[in-house]
PDB file of C-alpha atoms in Angstrom:
ATOM      1  CA  MET A   1     -11.725 -13.172  30.320  1.00 66.00           C
ATOM      2  CA  GLU A   2     -13.823 -10.033  29.957  1.00 76.00           C
ATOM      3  CA  ARG A   3     -15.422  -9.217  26.593  1.00 77.00           C
ATOM      4  CA  ILE A   4     -16.274  -5.639  25.619  1.00 78.00           C
ATOM      5  CA  ARG A   5     -18.601  -4.920  22.722  1.00 76.00           C
ATOM      6  CA  LEU A   6     -17.933  -1.896  20.518  1.00 71.00           C
ATOM      7  CA  ASP A   7     -20.524  -1.018  17.883  1.00 72.00           C
ATOM      8  CA  ALA A   8     -23.112   1.673  17.234  1.00 73.00           C
ATOM      9  CA  ASP A   9     -25.830  -0.055  19.295  1.00 73.00           C
ATOM     10  CA  ALA A  10     -23.564  -0.818  22.254  1.00 70.00           C
ATOM     11  CA  VAL A  11     -22.310   2.762  22.594  1.00 66.00           C
ATOM     12  CA  GLU A  12     -25.581   4.524  21.834  1.00 70.00           C
ATOM     13  CA  LYS A  13     -25.895   6.044  25.312  1.00 74.00           C
ATOM     14  CA  PRO A  14     -23.840   9.178  26.115  1.00 79.00           C
ATOM     15  CA  GLY A  15     -20.479   8.257  27.591  1.00 75.00           C
ATOM     16  CA  ALA A  16     -20.747   4.573  26.628  1.00 74.00           C
ATOM     17  CA  LEU A  17     -17.981   4.759  24.014  1.00 75.00           C
ATOM     18  CA  ALA A  18     -15.495   6.489  26.301  1.00 73.00           C
ATOM     19  CA  GLY A  19     -16.370   4.088  29.100  1.00 76.00           C
ATOM     20  CA  ALA A  20     -15.808   1.005  26.933  1.00 73.00           C
ATOM     21  CA  LEU A  21     -12.435   2.302  25.752  1.00 72.00           C
ATOM     22  CA  ARG A  22     -11.340   3.115  29.311  1.00 73.00           C
ATOM     23  CA  ARG A  23     -12.268  -0.402  30.471  1.00 76.00           C
ATOM     24  CA  PHE A  24     -10.326  -1.943  27.611  1.00 73.00           C
ATOM     25  CA  ALA A  25      -7.261   0.218  28.257  1.00 71.00           C
ATOM     26  CA  ALA A  26      -7.237  -0.574  31.981  1.00 71.00           C
ATOM     27  CA  ALA A  27      -7.865  -4.325  31.765  1.00 71.00           C
ATOM     28  CA  ASP A  28      -5.097  -6.896  31.898  1.00 73.00           C
ATOM     29  CA  ARG A  29      -6.870  -9.673  29.944  1.00 76.00           C
ATOM     30  CA  VAL A  30      -9.769  -8.547  27.748  1.00 78.00           C
ATOM     31  CA  VAL A  31     -11.221  -8.994  24.265  1.00 80.00           C
ATOM     32  CA  LEU A  32     -12.687  -6.039  22.354  1.00 76.00           C
ATOM     33  CA  VAL A  33     -15.297  -7.257  19.846  1.00 79.00           C
ATOM     34  CA  GLY A  34     -16.994  -4.931  17.409  1.00 72.00           C
ATOM     35  CA  THR A  35     -17.470  -3.422  13.996  1.00 74.00           C
ATOM     36  CA  GLN A  36     -15.112  -1.161  12.050  1.00 72.00           C
ATOM     37  CA  MET A  37     -15.175   1.172  15.056  1.00 69.00           C
ATOM     38  CA  VAL A  38     -12.530  -1.077  16.609  1.00 69.00           C
ATOM     39  CA  ALA A  39     -10.022  -0.183  13.888  1.00 66.00           C
ATOM     40  CA  LYS A  40     -10.446   3.580  13.868  1.00 65.00           C
ATOM     41  CA  GLY A  41      -7.485   5.355  15.378  1.00 60.00           C
ATOM     42  CA  HIS A  42      -7.300   3.762  18.817  1.00 64.00           C
ATOM     43  CA  HIS A  43      -3.917   3.121  20.415  1.00 67.00           C
ATOM     44  CA  PHE A  44      -3.678   0.752  23.364  1.00 69.00           C
ATOM     45  CA  SER A  45      -0.492  -0.661  24.808  1.00 69.00           C
ATOM     46  CA  GLY A  46      -0.220  -4.394  25.303  1.00 69.00           C
ATOM     47  CA  VAL A  47      -2.504  -5.474  22.434  1.00 75.00           C
ATOM     48  CA  ALA A  48      -0.974  -8.731  21.200  1.00 75.00           C
ATOM     49  CA  LEU A  49      -3.598 -10.006  18.749  1.00 79.00           C
ATOM     50  CA  ALA A  50      -5.950  -8.454  16.200  1.00 80.00           C
ATOM     51  CA  ALA A  51      -8.396 -10.536  14.149  1.00 81.00           C
ATOM     52  CA  VAL A  52     -10.753  -9.800  11.248  1.00 83.00           C
ATOM     53  CA  VAL A  53     -13.741 -12.055  10.537  1.00 84.00           C
ATOM     54  CA  ASP A  54     -15.125 -12.200   6.962  1.00 85.00           C
ATOM     55  CA  ALA A  55     -12.486  -9.759   5.764  1.00 84.00           C
ATOM     56  CA  ASP A  56     -13.637 -10.002   2.147  1.00 84.00           C
ATOM     57  CA  THR A  57     -17.265  -8.989   2.764  1.00 84.00           C
ATOM     58  CA  GLY A  58     -16.628  -5.463   1.517  1.00 86.00           C
ATOM     59  CA  LEU A  59     -15.126  -6.701  -1.753  1.00 88.00           C
ATOM     60  CA  GLY A  60     -18.602  -7.642  -2.951  1.00 84.00           C
ATOM     61  CA  MET A  61     -19.925  -4.104  -2.696  1.00 85.00           C
ATOM     62  CA  PRO A  62     -20.806  -2.514  -6.082  1.00 83.00           C
ATOM     63  CA  ASP A  63     -18.454   0.419  -5.528  1.00 90.00           C
ATOM     64  CA  PHE A  64     -15.161   1.186  -7.259  1.00 92.00           C
ATOM     65  CA  ARG A  65     -13.674   1.961  -3.822  1.00 93.00           C
ATOM     66  CA  ALA A  66     -14.408  -1.539  -2.453  1.00 92.00           C
ATOM     67  CA  GLU A  67     -10.798  -2.777  -2.664  1.00 94.00           C
ATOM     68  CA  GLU A  68      -9.443   0.488  -1.271  1.00 93.00           C
ATOM     69  CA  ARG A  69     -11.755   0.325   1.741  1.00 91.00           C
ATOM     70  CA  THR A  70     -10.950  -3.335   2.411  1.00 91.00           C
ATOM     71  CA  PHE A  71      -7.211  -2.655   2.220  1.00 92.00           C
ATOM     72  CA  GLN A  72      -7.578   0.396   4.470  1.00 87.00           C
ATOM     73  CA  LEU A  73      -9.624  -1.470   7.079  1.00 85.00           C
ATOM     74  CA  LEU A  74      -7.189  -4.389   7.272  1.00 86.00           C
ATOM     75  CA  THR A  75      -4.097  -2.195   7.549  1.00 84.00           C
ATOM     76  CA  GLN A  76      -5.797  -0.018  10.175  1.00 79.00           C
ATOM     77  CA  LEU A  77      -6.786  -2.998  12.295  1.00 77.00           C
ATOM     78  CA  ALA A  78      -3.355  -4.583  11.920  1.00 72.00           C
ATOM     79  CA  GLY A  79      -1.913  -1.387  13.316  1.00 67.00           C
ATOM     80  CA  ARG A  80      -3.776  -1.912  16.608  1.00 63.00           C
ATOM     81  CA  SER A  81      -1.646  -4.978  17.421  1.00 59.00           C
ATOM     82  CA  GLY A  82       1.998  -5.088  18.475  1.00 53.00           C
ATOM     83  CA  ARG A  83       2.648  -1.363  18.731  1.00 58.00           C
ATOM     84  CA  ASP A  84       4.962  -1.675  21.710  1.00 59.00           C
ATOM     85  CA  ALA A  85       5.550  -5.454  21.756  1.00 59.00           C
ATOM     86  CA  PRO A  86       5.383  -8.406  19.340  1.00 64.00           C
ATOM     87  CA  GLY A  87       1.896  -8.856  17.934  1.00 69.00           C
ATOM     88  CA  ARG A  88      -0.096 -11.026  15.534  1.00 78.00           C
ATOM     89  CA  VAL A  89      -2.886 -10.354  13.043  1.00 81.00           C
ATOM     90  CA  LEU A  90      -5.348 -13.070  11.928  1.00 83.00           C
ATOM     91  CA  VAL A  91      -7.479 -12.540   8.811  1.00 85.00           C
ATOM     92  CA  GLN A  92     -10.384 -14.850   7.938  1.00 85.00           C
ATOM     93  CA  THR A  93     -11.173 -14.720   4.221  1.00 87.00           C
ATOM     94  CA  PHE A  94     -12.572 -16.785   1.355  1.00 89.00           C
ATOM     95  CA  GLN A  95     -10.420 -14.782  -1.086  1.00 89.00           C
ATOM     96  CA  PRO A  96      -6.821 -14.948   0.171  1.00 87.00           C
ATOM     97  CA  ASP A  97      -5.546 -14.197  -3.336  1.00 89.00           C
ATOM     98  CA  SER A  98      -7.514 -10.942  -3.573  1.00 91.00           C
ATOM     99  CA  ARG A  99      -5.191  -8.038  -4.336  1.00 92.00           C
ATOM    100  CA  ALA A 100      -6.470  -5.969  -1.419  1.00 92.00           C
ATOM    101  CA  ILE A 101      -6.126  -8.777   1.133  1.00 91.00           C
ATOM    102  CA  GLU A 102      -2.807 -10.121  -0.152  1.00 90.00           C
ATOM    103  CA  LEU A 103      -1.153  -6.690  -0.176  1.00 91.00           C
ATOM    104  CA  ALA A 104      -2.673  -5.709   3.174  1.00 89.00           C
ATOM    105  CA  ALA A 105      -1.178  -8.879   4.666  1.00 84.00           C
ATOM    106  CA  ARG A 106       2.213  -7.708   3.396  1.00 84.00           C
ATOM    107  CA  HIS A 107       1.494  -4.107   4.389  1.00 85.00           C
ATOM    108  CA  ASP A 108       2.555  -3.181   0.847  1.00 90.00           C
ATOM    109  CA  VAL A 109       0.956   0.258   0.593  1.00 92.00           C
ATOM    110  CA  THR A 110       3.044   1.373  -2.384  1.00 95.00           C
ATOM    111  CA  ARG A 111       2.161  -1.584  -4.586  1.00 95.00           C
ATOM    112  CA  PHE A 112      -1.535  -1.342  -3.722  1.00 95.00           C
ATOM    113  CA  LEU A 113      -1.615   2.382  -4.465  1.00 95.00           C
ATOM    114  CA  ASP A 114       0.197   1.975  -7.790  1.00 95.00           C
ATOM    115  CA  GLY A 115      -2.166  -0.782  -8.914  1.00 95.00           C
ATOM    116  CA  GLU A 116      -5.280   1.050  -7.747  1.00 95.00           C
ATOM    117  CA  LEU A 117      -4.327   4.247  -9.562  1.00 96.00           C
ATOM    118  CA  GLU A 118      -3.566   2.303 -12.750  1.00 95.00           C
ATOM    119  CA  ARG A 119      -6.967   0.594 -12.603  1.00 95.00           C
ATOM    120  CA  ARG A 120      -8.848   3.831 -11.977  1.00 95.00           C
ATOM    121  CA  ARG A 121      -7.028   5.601 -14.784  1.00 95.00           C
ATOM    122  CA  ALA A 122      -7.956   2.833 -17.229  1.00 95.00           C
ATOM    123  CA  LEU A 123     -11.625   2.806 -16.113  1.00 93.00           C
ATOM    124  CA  ARG A 124     -11.932   6.611 -15.810  1.00 94.00           C
ATOM    125  CA  TYR A 125     -12.765   6.741 -12.122  1.00 94.00           C
ATOM    126  CA  PRO A 126     -11.705   9.378  -9.576  1.00 94.00           C
ATOM    127  CA  PRO A 127      -9.196  10.953  -9.208  1.00 94.00           C
ATOM    128  CA  PHE A 128      -8.946  10.964 -13.021  1.00 95.00           C
ATOM    129  CA  THR A 129     -12.519  12.052 -13.601  1.00 94.00           C
ATOM    130  CA  HIS A 130     -15.566  13.136 -11.593  1.00 95.00           C
ATOM    131  CA  LEU A 131     -18.766  11.268 -10.798  1.00 95.00           C
ATOM    132  CA  VAL A 132     -22.305  12.595 -10.631  1.00 95.00           C
ATOM    133  CA  ARG A 133     -24.814  10.300  -8.939  1.00 96.00           C
ATOM    134  CA  ILE A 134     -28.569  10.688  -9.361  1.00 96.00           C
ATOM    135  CA  VAL A 135     -30.808   8.680  -7.043  1.00 96.00           C
ATOM    136  CA  VAL A 136     -34.598   8.502  -7.434  1.00 96.00           C
ATOM    137  CA  ALA A 137     -36.798   6.933  -4.747  1.00 96.00           C
ATOM    138  CA  GLY A 138     -40.513   6.169  -4.636  1.00 95.00           C
ATOM    139  CA  PRO A 139     -43.276   3.926  -3.277  1.00 95.00           C
ATOM    140  CA  GLU A 140     -43.509   1.666  -6.352  1.00 93.00           C
ATOM    141  CA  PRO A 141     -40.704  -0.689  -7.479  1.00 92.00           C
ATOM    142  CA  ASP A 142     -40.517   0.231 -11.183  1.00 92.00           C
ATOM    143  CA  ALA A 143     -41.104   3.988 -11.092  1.00 93.00           C
ATOM    144  CA  PRO A 144     -37.603   5.129  -9.987  1.00 95.00           C
ATOM    145  CA  LEU A 145     -35.930   3.081 -12.712  1.00 94.00           C
ATOM    146  CA  GLN A 146     -38.316   4.381 -15.360  1.00 93.00           C
ATOM    147  CA  ALA A 147     -37.778   7.986 -14.271  1.00 94.00           C
ATOM    148  CA  LEU A 148     -34.019   7.606 -14.608  1.00 95.00           C
ATOM    149  CA  LEU A 149     -34.339   5.962 -18.024  1.00 94.00           C
ATOM    150  CA  GLU A 150     -36.241   9.022 -19.212  1.00 92.00           C
ATOM    151  CA  LEU A 151     -33.695  11.340 -17.575  1.00 93.00           C
ATOM    152  CA  LYS A 152     -30.802   9.474 -19.200  1.00 93.00           C
ATOM    153  CA  ASP A 153     -32.086  10.342 -22.670  1.00 90.00           C
ATOM    154  CA  GLY A 154     -31.480  14.031 -21.922  1.00 89.00           C
ATOM    155  CA  LEU A 155     -27.941  13.666 -20.539  1.00 90.00           C
ATOM    156  CA  ALA A 156     -24.635  13.457 -22.367  1.00 83.00           C
ATOM    157  CA  GLY A 157     -21.477  11.689 -21.292  1.00 80.00           C
ATOM    158  CA  ASP A 158     -20.365   8.294 -20.021  1.00 92.00           C
ATOM    159  CA  LEU A 159     -23.458   7.054 -18.165  1.00 95.00           C
ATOM    160  CA  LEU A 160     -23.669   3.929 -15.984  1.00 94.00           C
ATOM    161  CA  GLY A 161     -27.133   2.531 -15.379  1.00 90.00           C
ATOM    162  CA  PRO A 162     -29.729   3.177 -14.290  1.00 94.00           C
ATOM    163  CA  ALA A 163     -29.679   0.301 -11.844  1.00 93.00           C
ATOM    164  CA  PRO A 164     -31.894  -0.609  -8.876  1.00 94.00           C
ATOM    165  CA  LEU A 165     -30.667  -0.142  -5.309  1.00 93.00           C
ATOM    166  CA  LEU A 166     -31.740  -1.759  -2.056  1.00 90.00           C
ATOM    167  CA  ARG A 167     -34.884  -0.338  -0.508  1.00 91.00           C
ATOM    168  CA  LEU A 168     -34.334   2.297   2.151  1.00 90.00           C
ATOM    169  CA  ARG A 169     -36.966   3.072   4.811  1.00 90.00           C
ATOM    170  CA  GLY A 170     -39.602   1.280   2.745  1.00 92.00           C
ATOM    171  CA  ARG A 171     -38.923   3.195  -0.484  1.00 95.00           C
ATOM    172  CA  TYR A 172     -37.707   1.672  -3.745  1.00 96.00           C
ATOM    173  CA  ARG A 173     -34.605   3.281  -5.223  1.00 96.00           C
ATOM    174  CA  ALA A 174     -32.542   3.377  -8.403  1.00 96.00           C
ATOM    175  CA  GLN A 175     -29.422   5.274  -9.412  1.00 96.00           C
ATOM    176  CA  LEU A 176     -27.742   6.670 -12.515  1.00 96.00           C
ATOM    177  CA  VAL A 177     -24.015   7.479 -12.395  1.00 95.00           C
ATOM    178  CA  ALA A 178     -22.166   9.717 -14.864  1.00 95.00           C
ATOM    179  CA  LYS A 179     -18.414  10.002 -15.409  1.00 95.00           C
ATOM    180  CA  THR A 180     -17.500  13.497 -16.522  1.00 94.00           C
ATOM    181  CA  GLN A 181     -14.796  16.156 -16.565  1.00 93.00           C
ATOM    182  CA  HIS A 182     -17.474  18.823 -16.034  1.00 93.00           C
ATOM    183  CA  PRO A 183     -19.455  17.670 -12.976  1.00 94.00           C
ATOM    184  CA  ARG A 184     -21.139  20.977 -12.142  1.00 93.00           C
ATOM    185  CA  ARG A 185     -22.359  21.373 -15.686  1.00 93.00           C
ATOM    186  CA  LEU A 186     -23.793  17.852 -15.810  1.00 94.00           C
ATOM    187  CA  ALA A 187     -25.367  18.193 -12.347  1.00 94.00           C
ATOM    188  CA  ALA A 188     -27.025  21.463 -13.404  1.00 93.00           C
ATOM    189  CA  GLN A 189     -28.337  19.798 -16.562  1.00 93.00           C
ATOM    190  CA  ALA A 190     -29.778  16.914 -14.531  1.00 94.00           C
ATOM    191  CA  SER A 191     -31.363  19.348 -12.074  1.00 93.00           C
ATOM    192  CA  ARG A 192     -33.057  21.255 -14.919  1.00 93.00           C
ATOM    193  CA  LEU A 193     -34.497  18.035 -16.329  1.00 93.00           C
ATOM    194  CA  LEU A 194     -35.701  16.935 -12.900  1.00 93.00           C
ATOM    195  CA  THR A 195     -37.298  20.328 -12.303  1.00 92.00           C
ATOM    196  CA  ALA A 196     -39.137  20.090 -15.609  1.00 91.00           C
ATOM    197  CA  GLY A 197     -40.474  16.685 -14.610  1.00 90.00           C
ATOM    198  CA  ALA A 198     -41.235  17.656 -11.008  1.00 91.00           C
ATOM    199  CA  PRO A 199     -45.058  17.763 -11.306  1.00 92.00           C
ATOM    200  CA  ALA A 200     -45.224  14.223 -12.671  1.00 90.00           C
ATOM    201  CA  MET A 201     -42.704  13.016 -10.107  1.00 92.00           C
ATOM    202  CA  ARG A 202     -44.716  14.506  -7.239  1.00 92.00           C
ATOM    203  CA  ARG A 203     -47.855  12.754  -8.457  1.00 92.00           C
ATOM    204  CA  ALA A 204     -45.951   9.476  -8.465  1.00 92.00           C
ATOM    205  CA  GLY A 205     -44.466  10.158  -5.025  1.00 94.00           C
ATOM    206  CA  LEU A 206     -40.920  10.273  -6.389  1.00 95.00           C
ATOM    207  CA  THR A 207     -37.974  12.175  -4.937  1.00 94.00           C
ATOM    208  CA  ALA A 208     -34.562  12.748  -6.520  1.00 94.00           C
ATOM    209  CA  VAL A 209     -31.088  13.630  -5.240  1.00 94.00           C
ATOM    210  CA  VAL A 210     -28.141  14.766  -7.388  1.00 95.00           C
ATOM    211  CA  ASP A 211     -24.744  14.198  -5.731  1.00 94.00           C
ATOM    212  CA  VAL A 212     -21.436  15.421  -7.184  1.00 94.00           C
ATOM    213  CA  ASP A 213     -18.432  13.199  -6.369  1.00 93.00           C
ATOM    214  CA  PRO A 214     -20.318  10.906  -3.947  1.00 92.00           C
ATOM    215  CA  GLN A 215     -18.330   9.098  -1.276  1.00 86.00           C
ATOM    216  CA  SER A 216     -20.226   5.838  -1.870  1.00 82.00           C
ATOM    217  CA  LEU A 217     -22.292   4.283  -4.639  1.00 77.00           C
TER     218      LEU A 217
END
């Protein structure tokens, strides 16, 4: 049986993605193996089985959207199987009782949405408030965190952090997240404070980014 790989590395060359999808659509017996790209909007007739490995990996991400994204991914992938004939969906997970996985297995969109909105309302997350994310990066491990601690003293509101992030392209990072009903005002305040501290930050090799309503944390 032919196996076709579908991920960012495998389809890096121009035309590789379209070619892989054409081969999969035309084949009689074939397995398409890949990342989340497999689940995104493709419709192929005759797909009888869809499977997710380590379905709960995303639940460990430190992001309030983690359950939403896991639920969305599972329901999207399940939709690839059995569109025009009986189909099956297999989900490998260490957390079968997780709300996102349990409700995705039932395809219970309404119950998941109701519970997710209730949780976000109680914790003051979007869509019930706005987030402003400030990320500082630099060559030394402690400097970004210290810069955000000093910045935090000048900001008002419900502030989360600062907390360290994983290194990116060899630079140490930390972030501060604010919940607010006035995101532009808070972002402008943070920008003024960062501008005032810009000379010292440049000497330390630090850079800062202020992001209103970020799509990931």
